[in-house]
Coordinates of C-alpha atoms in Angstrom, one line a residue:
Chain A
X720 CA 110.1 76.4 111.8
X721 CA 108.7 74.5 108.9
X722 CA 105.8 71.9 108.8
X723 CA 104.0 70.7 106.0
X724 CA 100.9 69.3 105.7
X725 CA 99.4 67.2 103.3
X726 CA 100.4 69.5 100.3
X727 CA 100.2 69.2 97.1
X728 CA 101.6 71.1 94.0
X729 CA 101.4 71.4 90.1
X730 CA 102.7 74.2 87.6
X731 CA 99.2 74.8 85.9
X732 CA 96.7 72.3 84.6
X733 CA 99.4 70.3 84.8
X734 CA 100.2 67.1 87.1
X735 CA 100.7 67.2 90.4
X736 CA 104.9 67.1 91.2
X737 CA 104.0 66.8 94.7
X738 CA 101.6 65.2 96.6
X739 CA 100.3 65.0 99.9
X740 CA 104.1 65.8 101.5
X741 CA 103.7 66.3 105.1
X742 CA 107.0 66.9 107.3
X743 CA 108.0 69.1 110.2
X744 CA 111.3 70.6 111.0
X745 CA 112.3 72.2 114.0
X746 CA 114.4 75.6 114.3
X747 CA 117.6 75.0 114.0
X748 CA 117.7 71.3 112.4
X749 CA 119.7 70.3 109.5
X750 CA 118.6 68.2 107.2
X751 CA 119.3 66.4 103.4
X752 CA 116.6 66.5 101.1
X753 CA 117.3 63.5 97.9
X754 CA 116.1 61.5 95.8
X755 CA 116.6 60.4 91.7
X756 CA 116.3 64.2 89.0
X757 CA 112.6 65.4 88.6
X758 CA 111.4 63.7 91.9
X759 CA 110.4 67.2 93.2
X760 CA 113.6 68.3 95.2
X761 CA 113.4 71.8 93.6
X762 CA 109.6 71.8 93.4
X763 CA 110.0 71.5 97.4
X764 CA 112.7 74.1 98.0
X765 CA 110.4 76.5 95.7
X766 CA 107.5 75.8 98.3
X767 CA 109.5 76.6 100.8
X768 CA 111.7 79.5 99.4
X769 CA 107.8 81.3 98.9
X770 CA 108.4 81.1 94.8
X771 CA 105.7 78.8 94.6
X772 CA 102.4 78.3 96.6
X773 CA 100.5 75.3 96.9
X774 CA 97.8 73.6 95.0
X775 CA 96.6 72.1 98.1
X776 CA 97.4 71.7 101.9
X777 CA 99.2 74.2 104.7
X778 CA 103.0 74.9 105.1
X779 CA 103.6 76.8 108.2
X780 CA 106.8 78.6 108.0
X781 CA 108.2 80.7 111.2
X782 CA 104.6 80.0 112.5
X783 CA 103.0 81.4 110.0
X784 CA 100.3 79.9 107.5
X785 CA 102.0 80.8 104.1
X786 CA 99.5 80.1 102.1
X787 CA 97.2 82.2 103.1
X788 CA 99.5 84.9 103.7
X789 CA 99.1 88.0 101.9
X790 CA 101.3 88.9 99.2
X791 CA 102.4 92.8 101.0
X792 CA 104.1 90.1 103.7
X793 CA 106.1 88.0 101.4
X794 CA 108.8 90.0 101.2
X795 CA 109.2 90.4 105.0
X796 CA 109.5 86.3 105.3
X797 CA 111.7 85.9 101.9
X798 CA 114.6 88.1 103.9
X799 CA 114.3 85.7 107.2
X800 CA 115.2 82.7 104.4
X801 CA 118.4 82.1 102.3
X802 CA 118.5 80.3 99.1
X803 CA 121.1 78.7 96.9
X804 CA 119.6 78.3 93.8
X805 CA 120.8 74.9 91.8
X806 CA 121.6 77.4 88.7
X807 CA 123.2 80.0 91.1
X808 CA 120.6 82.6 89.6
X809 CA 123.2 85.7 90.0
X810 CA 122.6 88.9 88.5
X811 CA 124.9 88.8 85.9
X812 CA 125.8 92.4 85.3
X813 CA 126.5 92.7 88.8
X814 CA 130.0 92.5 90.7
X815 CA 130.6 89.5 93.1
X816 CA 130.7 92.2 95.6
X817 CA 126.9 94.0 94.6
X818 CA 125.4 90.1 94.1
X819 CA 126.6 89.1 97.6
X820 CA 125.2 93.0 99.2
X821 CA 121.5 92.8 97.1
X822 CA 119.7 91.2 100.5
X823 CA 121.8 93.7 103.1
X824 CA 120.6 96.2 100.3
X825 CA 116.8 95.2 100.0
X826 CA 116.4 95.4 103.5
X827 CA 118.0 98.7 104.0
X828 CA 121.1 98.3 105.7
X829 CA 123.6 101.1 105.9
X830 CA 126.5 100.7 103.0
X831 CA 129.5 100.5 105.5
X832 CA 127.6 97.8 107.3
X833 CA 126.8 96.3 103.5
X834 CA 131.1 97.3 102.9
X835 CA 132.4 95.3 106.0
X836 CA 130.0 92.5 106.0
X837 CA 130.3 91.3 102.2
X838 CA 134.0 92.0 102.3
X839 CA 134.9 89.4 105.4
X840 CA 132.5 86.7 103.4
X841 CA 133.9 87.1 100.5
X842 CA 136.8 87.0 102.0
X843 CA 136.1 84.0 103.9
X844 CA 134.8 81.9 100.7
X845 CA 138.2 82.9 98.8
X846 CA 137.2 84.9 96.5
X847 CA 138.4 88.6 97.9
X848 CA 140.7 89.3 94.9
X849 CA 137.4 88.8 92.7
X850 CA 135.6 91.5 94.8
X851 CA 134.9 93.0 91.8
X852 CA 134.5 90.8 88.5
X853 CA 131.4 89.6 87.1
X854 CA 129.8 86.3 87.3
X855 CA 130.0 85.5 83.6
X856 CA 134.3 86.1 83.9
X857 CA 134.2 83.1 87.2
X858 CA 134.3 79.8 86.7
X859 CA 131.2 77.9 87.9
X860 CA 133.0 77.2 91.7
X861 CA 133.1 80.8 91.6
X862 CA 129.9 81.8 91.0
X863 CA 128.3 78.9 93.1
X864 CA 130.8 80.4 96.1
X865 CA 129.4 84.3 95.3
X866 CA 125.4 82.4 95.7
X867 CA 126.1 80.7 99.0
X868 CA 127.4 83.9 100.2
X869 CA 124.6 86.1 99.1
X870 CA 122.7 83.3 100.6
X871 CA 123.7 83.4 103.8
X872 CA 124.9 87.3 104.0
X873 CA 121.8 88.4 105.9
X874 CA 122.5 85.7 109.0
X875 CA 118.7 83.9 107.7
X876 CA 116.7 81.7 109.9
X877 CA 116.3 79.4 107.0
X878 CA 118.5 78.2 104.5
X879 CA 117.9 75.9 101.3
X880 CA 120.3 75.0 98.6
X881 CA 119.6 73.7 95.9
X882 CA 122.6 71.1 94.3
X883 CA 124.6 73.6 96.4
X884 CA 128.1 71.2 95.7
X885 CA 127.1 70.2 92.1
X886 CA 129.9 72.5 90.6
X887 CA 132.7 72.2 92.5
X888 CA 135.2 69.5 93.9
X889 CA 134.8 67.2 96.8
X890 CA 137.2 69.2 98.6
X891 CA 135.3 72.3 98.1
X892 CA 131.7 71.0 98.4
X893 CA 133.1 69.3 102.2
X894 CA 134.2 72.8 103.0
X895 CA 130.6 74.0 102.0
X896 CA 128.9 71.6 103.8
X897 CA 131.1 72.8 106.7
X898 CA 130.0 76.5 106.3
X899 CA 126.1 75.7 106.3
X900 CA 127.2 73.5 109.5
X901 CA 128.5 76.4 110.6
X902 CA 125.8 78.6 110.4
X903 CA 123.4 75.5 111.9
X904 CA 125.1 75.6 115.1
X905 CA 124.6 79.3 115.1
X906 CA 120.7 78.6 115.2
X907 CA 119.9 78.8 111.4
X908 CA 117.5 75.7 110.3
X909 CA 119.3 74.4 106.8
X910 CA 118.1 72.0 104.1
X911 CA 120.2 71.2 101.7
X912 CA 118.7 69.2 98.1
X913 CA 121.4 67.1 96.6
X914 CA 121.5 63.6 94.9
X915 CA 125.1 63.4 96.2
X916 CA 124.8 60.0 98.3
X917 CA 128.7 60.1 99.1
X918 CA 128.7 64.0 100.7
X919 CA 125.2 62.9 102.8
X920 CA 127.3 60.0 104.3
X921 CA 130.1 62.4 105.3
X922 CA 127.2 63.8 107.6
X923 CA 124.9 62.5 110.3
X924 CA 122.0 64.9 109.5
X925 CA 118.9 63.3 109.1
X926 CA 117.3 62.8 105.1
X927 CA 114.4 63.2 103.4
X928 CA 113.7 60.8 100.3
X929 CA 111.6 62.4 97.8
X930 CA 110.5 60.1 95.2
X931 CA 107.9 60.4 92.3
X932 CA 106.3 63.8 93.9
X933 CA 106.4 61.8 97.5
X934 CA 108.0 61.9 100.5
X935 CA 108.5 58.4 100.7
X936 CA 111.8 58.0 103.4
X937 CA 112.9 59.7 106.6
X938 CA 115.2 57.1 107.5
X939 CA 119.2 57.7 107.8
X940 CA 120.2 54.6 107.2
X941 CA 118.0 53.5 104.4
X942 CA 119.0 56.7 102.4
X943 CA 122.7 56.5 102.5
X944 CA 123.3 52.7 102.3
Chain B
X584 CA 126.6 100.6 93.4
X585 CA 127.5 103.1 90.1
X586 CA 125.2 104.0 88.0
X587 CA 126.7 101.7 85.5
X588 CA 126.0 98.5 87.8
X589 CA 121.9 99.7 88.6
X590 CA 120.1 96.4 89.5
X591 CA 118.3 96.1 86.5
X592 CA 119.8 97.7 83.5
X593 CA 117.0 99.8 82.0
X594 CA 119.1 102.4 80.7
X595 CA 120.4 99.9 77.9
X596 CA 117.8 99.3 76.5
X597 CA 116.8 100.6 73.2
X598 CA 113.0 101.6 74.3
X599 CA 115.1 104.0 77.3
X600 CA 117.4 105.4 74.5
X601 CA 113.9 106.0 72.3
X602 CA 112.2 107.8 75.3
X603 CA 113.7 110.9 76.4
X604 CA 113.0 111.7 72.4
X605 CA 109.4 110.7 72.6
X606 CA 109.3 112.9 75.8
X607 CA 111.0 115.4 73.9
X608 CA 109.0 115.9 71.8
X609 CA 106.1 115.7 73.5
X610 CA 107.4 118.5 75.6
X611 CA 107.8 120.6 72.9
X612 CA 104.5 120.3 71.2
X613 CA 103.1 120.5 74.5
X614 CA 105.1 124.0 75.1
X615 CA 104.6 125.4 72.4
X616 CA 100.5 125.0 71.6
X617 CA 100.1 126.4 75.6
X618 CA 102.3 129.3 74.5
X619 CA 99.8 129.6 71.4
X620 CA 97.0 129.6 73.9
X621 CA 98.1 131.8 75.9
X622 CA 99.1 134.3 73.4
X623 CA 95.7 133.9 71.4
X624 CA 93.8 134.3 74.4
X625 CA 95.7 137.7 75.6
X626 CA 95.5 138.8 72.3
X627 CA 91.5 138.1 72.3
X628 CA 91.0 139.9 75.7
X629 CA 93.1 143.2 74.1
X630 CA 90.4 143.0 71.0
X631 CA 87.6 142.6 73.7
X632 CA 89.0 145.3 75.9
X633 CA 88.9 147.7 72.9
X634 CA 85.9 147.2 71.0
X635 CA 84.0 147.4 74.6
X636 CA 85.8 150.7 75.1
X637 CA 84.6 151.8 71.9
X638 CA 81.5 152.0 69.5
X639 CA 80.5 153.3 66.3
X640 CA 77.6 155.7 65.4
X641 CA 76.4 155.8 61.8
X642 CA 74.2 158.4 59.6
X643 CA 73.0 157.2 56.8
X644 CA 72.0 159.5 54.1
X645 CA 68.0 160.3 53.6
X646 CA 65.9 160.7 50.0
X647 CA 65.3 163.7 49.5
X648 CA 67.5 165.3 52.2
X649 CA 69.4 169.0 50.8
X650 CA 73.0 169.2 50.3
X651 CA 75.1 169.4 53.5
X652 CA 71.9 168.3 55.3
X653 CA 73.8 164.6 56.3
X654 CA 76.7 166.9 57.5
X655 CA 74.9 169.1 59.8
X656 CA 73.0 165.4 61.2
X657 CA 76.6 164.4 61.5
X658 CA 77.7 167.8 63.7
X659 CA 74.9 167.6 65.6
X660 CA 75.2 164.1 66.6
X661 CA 79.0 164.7 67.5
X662 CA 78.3 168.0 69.5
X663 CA 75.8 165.4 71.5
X664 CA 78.1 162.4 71.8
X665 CA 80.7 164.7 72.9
X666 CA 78.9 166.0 75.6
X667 CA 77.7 162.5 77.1
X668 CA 79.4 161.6 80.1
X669 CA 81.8 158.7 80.4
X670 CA 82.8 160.2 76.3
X671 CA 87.0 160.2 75.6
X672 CA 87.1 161.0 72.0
X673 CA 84.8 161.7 69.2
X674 CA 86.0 161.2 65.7
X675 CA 84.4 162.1 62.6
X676 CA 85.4 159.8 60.0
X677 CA 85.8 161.9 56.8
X678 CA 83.8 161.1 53.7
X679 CA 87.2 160.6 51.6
X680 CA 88.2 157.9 54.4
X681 CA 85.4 156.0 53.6
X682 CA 85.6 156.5 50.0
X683 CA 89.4 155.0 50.4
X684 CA 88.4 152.0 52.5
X685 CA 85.8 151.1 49.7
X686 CA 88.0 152.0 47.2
X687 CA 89.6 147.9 47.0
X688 CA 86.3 146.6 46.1
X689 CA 84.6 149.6 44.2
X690 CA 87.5 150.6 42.1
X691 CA 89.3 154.0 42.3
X692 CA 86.7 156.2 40.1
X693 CA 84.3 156.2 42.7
X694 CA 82.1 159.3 42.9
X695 CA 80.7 160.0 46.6
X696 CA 78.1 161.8 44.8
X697 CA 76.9 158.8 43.4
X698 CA 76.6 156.1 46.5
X699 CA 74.3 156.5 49.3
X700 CA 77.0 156.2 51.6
X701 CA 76.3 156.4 55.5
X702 CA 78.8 158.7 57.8
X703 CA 80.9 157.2 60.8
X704 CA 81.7 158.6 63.9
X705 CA 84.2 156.8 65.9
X706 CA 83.4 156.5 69.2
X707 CA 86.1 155.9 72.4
X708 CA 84.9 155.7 75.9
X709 CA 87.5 156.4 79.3
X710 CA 86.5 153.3 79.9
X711 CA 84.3 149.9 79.3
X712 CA 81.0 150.0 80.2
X713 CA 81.2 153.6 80.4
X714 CA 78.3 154.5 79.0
X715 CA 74.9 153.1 78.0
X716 CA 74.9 152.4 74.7
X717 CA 71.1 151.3 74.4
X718 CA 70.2 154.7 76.4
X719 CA 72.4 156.9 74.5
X720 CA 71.0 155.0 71.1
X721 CA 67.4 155.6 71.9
X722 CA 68.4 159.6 72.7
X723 CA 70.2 160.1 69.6
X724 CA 67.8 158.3 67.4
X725 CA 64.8 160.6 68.6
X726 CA 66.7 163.3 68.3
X727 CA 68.9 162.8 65.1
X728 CA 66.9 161.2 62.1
X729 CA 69.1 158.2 60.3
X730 CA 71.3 157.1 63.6
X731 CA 72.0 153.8 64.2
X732 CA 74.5 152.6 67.2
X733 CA 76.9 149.9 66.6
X734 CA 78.1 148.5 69.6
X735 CA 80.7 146.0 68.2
X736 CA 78.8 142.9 70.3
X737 CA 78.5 140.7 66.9
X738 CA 82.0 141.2 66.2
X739 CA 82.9 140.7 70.1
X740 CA 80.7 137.7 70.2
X741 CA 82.8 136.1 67.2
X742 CA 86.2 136.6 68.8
X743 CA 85.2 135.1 71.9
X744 CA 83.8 132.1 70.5
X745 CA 86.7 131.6 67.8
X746 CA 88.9 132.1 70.9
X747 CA 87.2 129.5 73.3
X748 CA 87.0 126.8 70.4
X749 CA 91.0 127.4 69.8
X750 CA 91.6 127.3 73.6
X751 CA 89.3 124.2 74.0
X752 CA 91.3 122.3 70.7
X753 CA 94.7 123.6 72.3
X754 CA 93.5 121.5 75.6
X755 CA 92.4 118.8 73.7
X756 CA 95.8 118.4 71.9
X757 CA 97.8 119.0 75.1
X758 CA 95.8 116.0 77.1
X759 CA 96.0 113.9 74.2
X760 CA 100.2 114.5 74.1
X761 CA 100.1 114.0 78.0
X762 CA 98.3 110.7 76.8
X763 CA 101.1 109.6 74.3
X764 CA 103.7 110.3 76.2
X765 CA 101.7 108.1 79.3
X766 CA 101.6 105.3 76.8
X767 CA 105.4 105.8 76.0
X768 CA 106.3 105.6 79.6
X769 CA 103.9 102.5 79.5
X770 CA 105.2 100.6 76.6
X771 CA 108.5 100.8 77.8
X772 CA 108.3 100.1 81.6
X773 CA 105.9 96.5 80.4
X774 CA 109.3 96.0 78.2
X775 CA 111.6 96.5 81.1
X776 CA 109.8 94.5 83.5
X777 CA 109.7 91.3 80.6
X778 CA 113.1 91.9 79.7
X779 CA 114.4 91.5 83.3
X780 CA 111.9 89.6 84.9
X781 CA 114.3 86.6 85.4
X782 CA 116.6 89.5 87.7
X783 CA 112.6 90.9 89.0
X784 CA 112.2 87.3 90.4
X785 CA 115.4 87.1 92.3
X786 CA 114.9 90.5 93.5
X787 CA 111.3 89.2 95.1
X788 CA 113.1 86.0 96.5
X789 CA 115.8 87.8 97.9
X790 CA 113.0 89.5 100.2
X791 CA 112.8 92.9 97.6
X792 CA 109.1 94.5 97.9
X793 CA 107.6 95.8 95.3
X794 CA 108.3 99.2 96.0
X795 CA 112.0 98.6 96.0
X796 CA 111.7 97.5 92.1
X797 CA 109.5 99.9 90.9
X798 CA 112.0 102.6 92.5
X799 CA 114.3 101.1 89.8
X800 CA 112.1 101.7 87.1
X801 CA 111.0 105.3 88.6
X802 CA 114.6 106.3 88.6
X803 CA 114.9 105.4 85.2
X804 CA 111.5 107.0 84.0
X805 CA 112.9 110.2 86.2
X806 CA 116.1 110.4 84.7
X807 CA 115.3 110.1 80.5
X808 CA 111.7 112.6 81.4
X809 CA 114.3 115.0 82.6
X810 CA 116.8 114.6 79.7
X811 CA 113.5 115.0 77.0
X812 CA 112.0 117.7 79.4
X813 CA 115.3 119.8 79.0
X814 CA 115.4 118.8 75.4
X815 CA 112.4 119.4 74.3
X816 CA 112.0 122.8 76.8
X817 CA 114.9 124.6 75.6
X818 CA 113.4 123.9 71.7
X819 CA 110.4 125.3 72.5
X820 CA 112.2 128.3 74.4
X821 CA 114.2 129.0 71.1
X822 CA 111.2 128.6 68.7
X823 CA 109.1 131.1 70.7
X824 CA 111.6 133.9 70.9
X825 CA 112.2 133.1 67.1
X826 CA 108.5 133.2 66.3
X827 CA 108.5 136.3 68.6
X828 CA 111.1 138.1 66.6
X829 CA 109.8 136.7 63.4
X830 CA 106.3 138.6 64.3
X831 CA 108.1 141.9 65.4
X832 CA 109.8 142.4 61.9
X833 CA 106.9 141.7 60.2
X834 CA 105.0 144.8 62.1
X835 CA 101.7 143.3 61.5
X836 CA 99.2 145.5 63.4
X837 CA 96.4 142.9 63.7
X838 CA 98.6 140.2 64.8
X839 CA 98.9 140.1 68.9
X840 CA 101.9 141.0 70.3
X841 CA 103.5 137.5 70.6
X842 CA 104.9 138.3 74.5
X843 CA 104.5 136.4 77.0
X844 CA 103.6 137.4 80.8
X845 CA 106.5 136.5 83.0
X846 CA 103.6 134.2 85.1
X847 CA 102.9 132.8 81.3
X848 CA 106.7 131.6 81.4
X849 CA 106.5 130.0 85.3
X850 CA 103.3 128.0 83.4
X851 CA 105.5 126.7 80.2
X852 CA 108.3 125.7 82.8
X853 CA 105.8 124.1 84.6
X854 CA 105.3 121.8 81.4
X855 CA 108.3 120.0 81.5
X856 CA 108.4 119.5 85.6
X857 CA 104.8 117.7 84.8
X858 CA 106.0 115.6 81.9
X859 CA 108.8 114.2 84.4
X860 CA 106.3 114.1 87.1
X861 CA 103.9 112.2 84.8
X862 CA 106.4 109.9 83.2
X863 CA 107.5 109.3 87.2
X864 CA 104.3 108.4 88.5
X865 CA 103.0 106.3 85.2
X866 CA 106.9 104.2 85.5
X867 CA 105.7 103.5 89.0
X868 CA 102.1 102.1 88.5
X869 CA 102.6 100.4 85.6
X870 CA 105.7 98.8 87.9
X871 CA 103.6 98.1 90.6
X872 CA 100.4 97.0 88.5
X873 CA 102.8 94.3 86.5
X874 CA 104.6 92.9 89.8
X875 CA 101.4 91.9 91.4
X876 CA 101.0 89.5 88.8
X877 CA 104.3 87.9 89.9
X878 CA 104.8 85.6 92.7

């Protein structure tokens, strides 16, 4: 599903942020990407949500070498991929409803299959009497709730979140973890970035350590002790 | 989704509000020199139509000749014109009419007696072309002394080329409006796509292609062309019936008549499709041209 190899990346002329990170995961694996703030969590997820390409190496993603991949195809592999981004990154002039429908309505599906789909999720993450308010009137639960779901509206084979629990109670970020779970067992590969030791021990997926721009650990139990 | 909640909010921004002026505008001007043009240039093929379908034969007087001596060269010359074929009218310009059209510049105590003033005859053929005017010169001259032919071709030869140079400067001006209202559509599409490139960015992530944003941005370019298009259209309707009427009082006998030909009409209405059509297009490759600097 995803494999790196040996890549490296910088913004610019500027340092690398990550460097020689090699990994492979396998469809439909789960795993915990951590490590301390500016280790390269984010840099990572924006390597593998396409935002980003390499300054060096290959990243294979649904057998595919994307970094050689022309830029026409991008769009075709973004919709197969679901992101939470770690500042939600909704439109803000948009209804819940309309942020949660943008990837049904990128890729062209029919608006009573956009209407039924966005409804039952919205309903399902609590938030069906704000089918219709705008993210700046939610509070920050809210809006992460309305990011997940536009995440994972269009079923993708990949999902990445970014702090996906950093704004909302333990209570709620357990019931989060439980959706992504969810959607694992239904055969969608999920990484989830978060420097939130205590939820990654709740779990038994495996973790990635990313420290200083490198993927230093793979190792369960070193991670979460 | 409403119009109100677009993906990217182009209409509220002030270069969208400026636009469908600029267009406008543009429309109008745009209108209303090709209405000029088209005018001018029916108006220049009337003038051409009659001074080809017409000349003018002249009989100047001789030293020496006896009195009544230029009229009899006159008669005789008509009594031949009129009997060449392809000949409509013959018209002897009286002496006093000449007088009278010198009269502004000579003053009014102007003797005939006094000026060696050559005789006219006007000249109207059934049709242009009618006749051969070099021919019919060279028979009348060796026949008639004094005759000379004026076949209007100076005078033709002016029109035409005051005619072309307006119809040339009226293209110039309407490309370079086209051009203005291209860099319009330009200036504010680059400042759509900077305001909301943070919204451009999640589109692309979110799997959007290209095409699906610069639909966005064509809708919008579509939508304020059409408001400046009917704008500025309708103006330029209004100011050519008023200019038409304006003309029409003034019963100026030189001036063209200021109608236009109902296929003139389908060609100014075609002005404001093309300015939407152009504003469209431009919205869309300006678009595309600035996304593929993206990620």
């Amino acid at each position: 599903m995803v494999r790196f190899e040996n890549v490296g990346m910088r913004y610019g002329a500027g340092p690398e942020v990550l460097s020689d990170v090699t990994f492979t995961l396998p469809p439909g694996s789960f795993h915990f990407v951590t490590g301390p703030s500016g280790a390269g969590k984010s840099s990572l997820l924006k390597l593998m949500y396409l935002a980003h390409r390499p300054s060096r190496g290959f990243i294979t993603l649904f057998s595919r070498d994307v970094t050689r991949v022309p830029r026409r195809e991008l769009p075709e592999l973004r919709r197969r991929i679901g992101v939470v981004f770690q500042d939600f990154r909704l439109i803000q002039h948009l209804s819940a409803f309309d942020n949660v429908a943008l990837p049904l309505r990128v890729s062209g599906s029919r608006e009573d299959v956009v209407h039924k789909h966005v409804t039952e999720l919205l309903t399902w993450v609590g938030l069906k009497d704000h089918l219709h308010a705008r993210p700046p009137t939610l509070s920050g639960g809210q809006q992460q709730r309305i990011a997940i779901a536009r995440a994972v509206i269009a079923h993708p084979s990949l999902l990445l979140a970014d702090e996906p629990t950093g704004n909302v109670d333990d209570t709620i970020a357990v019931r989060l973890l439980y959706l992504f779970e969810e959607l694992n067992r239904m055969g969608t590969t999920v990484v989830i970035a978060t420097h939130n030791k205590s939820l990654i021990a709740r779990f038994s997926h495996p973790v990635m350590h990313l420290e200083d721009g490198e993927l230093t650990v793979l190792n369960r139990d070193a991670e979460t002790k | 989704m409403s119009d109100s909640q677009a993906v990217l909010p182009l209409s509220r921004e002030s270069s969208s509000r400026l636009l469908p002026w600029i267009i406008g505008i543009m429309v109008y001007l745009g209108a209303v020199i090709l209405a000029g043009a088209m005018v001018l240039a029916a108006a220049a093929a009337a003038w051409n139509d009659e001074l080809t379908a017409a000349f003018t034969v002249q009989i100047t007087p001789i030293d020496g000749e006896e009195d009544g001596g230029i009229e009899t060269r006159v008669r005789n010359a008509a009594k031949m014109l009129r009997n060449v074929p392809g000949v409509a009218i013959v018209n002897v310009v009286p002496a006093e009419t000449t007088m009278a059209a010198l009269e502004p510049w000579l003053g009014p105590n102007l003797n005939a007696q006094d000026l060696p003033l050559p005789r006219v005859i006007d000249v109207r053929l059934e049709k242009a072309g009618a006749v051969d005017l070099a021919a019919l010169a060279k028979q009348l001259s060796g026949d008639i002394e004094g005759v000379a032919v004026d076949s209007h071709e100076y005078w033709r030869g002016q029109i035409e080329s005051l005619v072309r140079t307006l119809e040339l400067l009226a293209t110039v001006v309407i490309v370079l409006i086209g051009f203005s209202a291209m860099a319009a559509v330009v200036f504010a599409t680059r400042s759509g796509v900077a305001v909301h490139r943070d919204v451009i960015e999640v589109l692309h992530l979110i799997g959007a292609t290209d095409q699906y944003v610069a639909q966005q941005f064509q809708r919008q370019a579509f939508r304020v062309s059409l408001m400046g298009s009917v704008f500025g259209g309708l103006l330029a309707v209004i100011t050519l019936f008023g200019f038409g009427r304006l003309l029409a009082d003034l019963d100026a006998a030189l001036l063209p008549a200021p109608s236009l030909a109902p296929w003139e009409w389908i060609a100014l209405g075609v002005v404001p499709i093309l300015a939407c059509l152009i504003a469209t297009m431009t919205a869309r490759l300006t678009v595309i041209r600035a996304l593929r600097q993206m990620p």
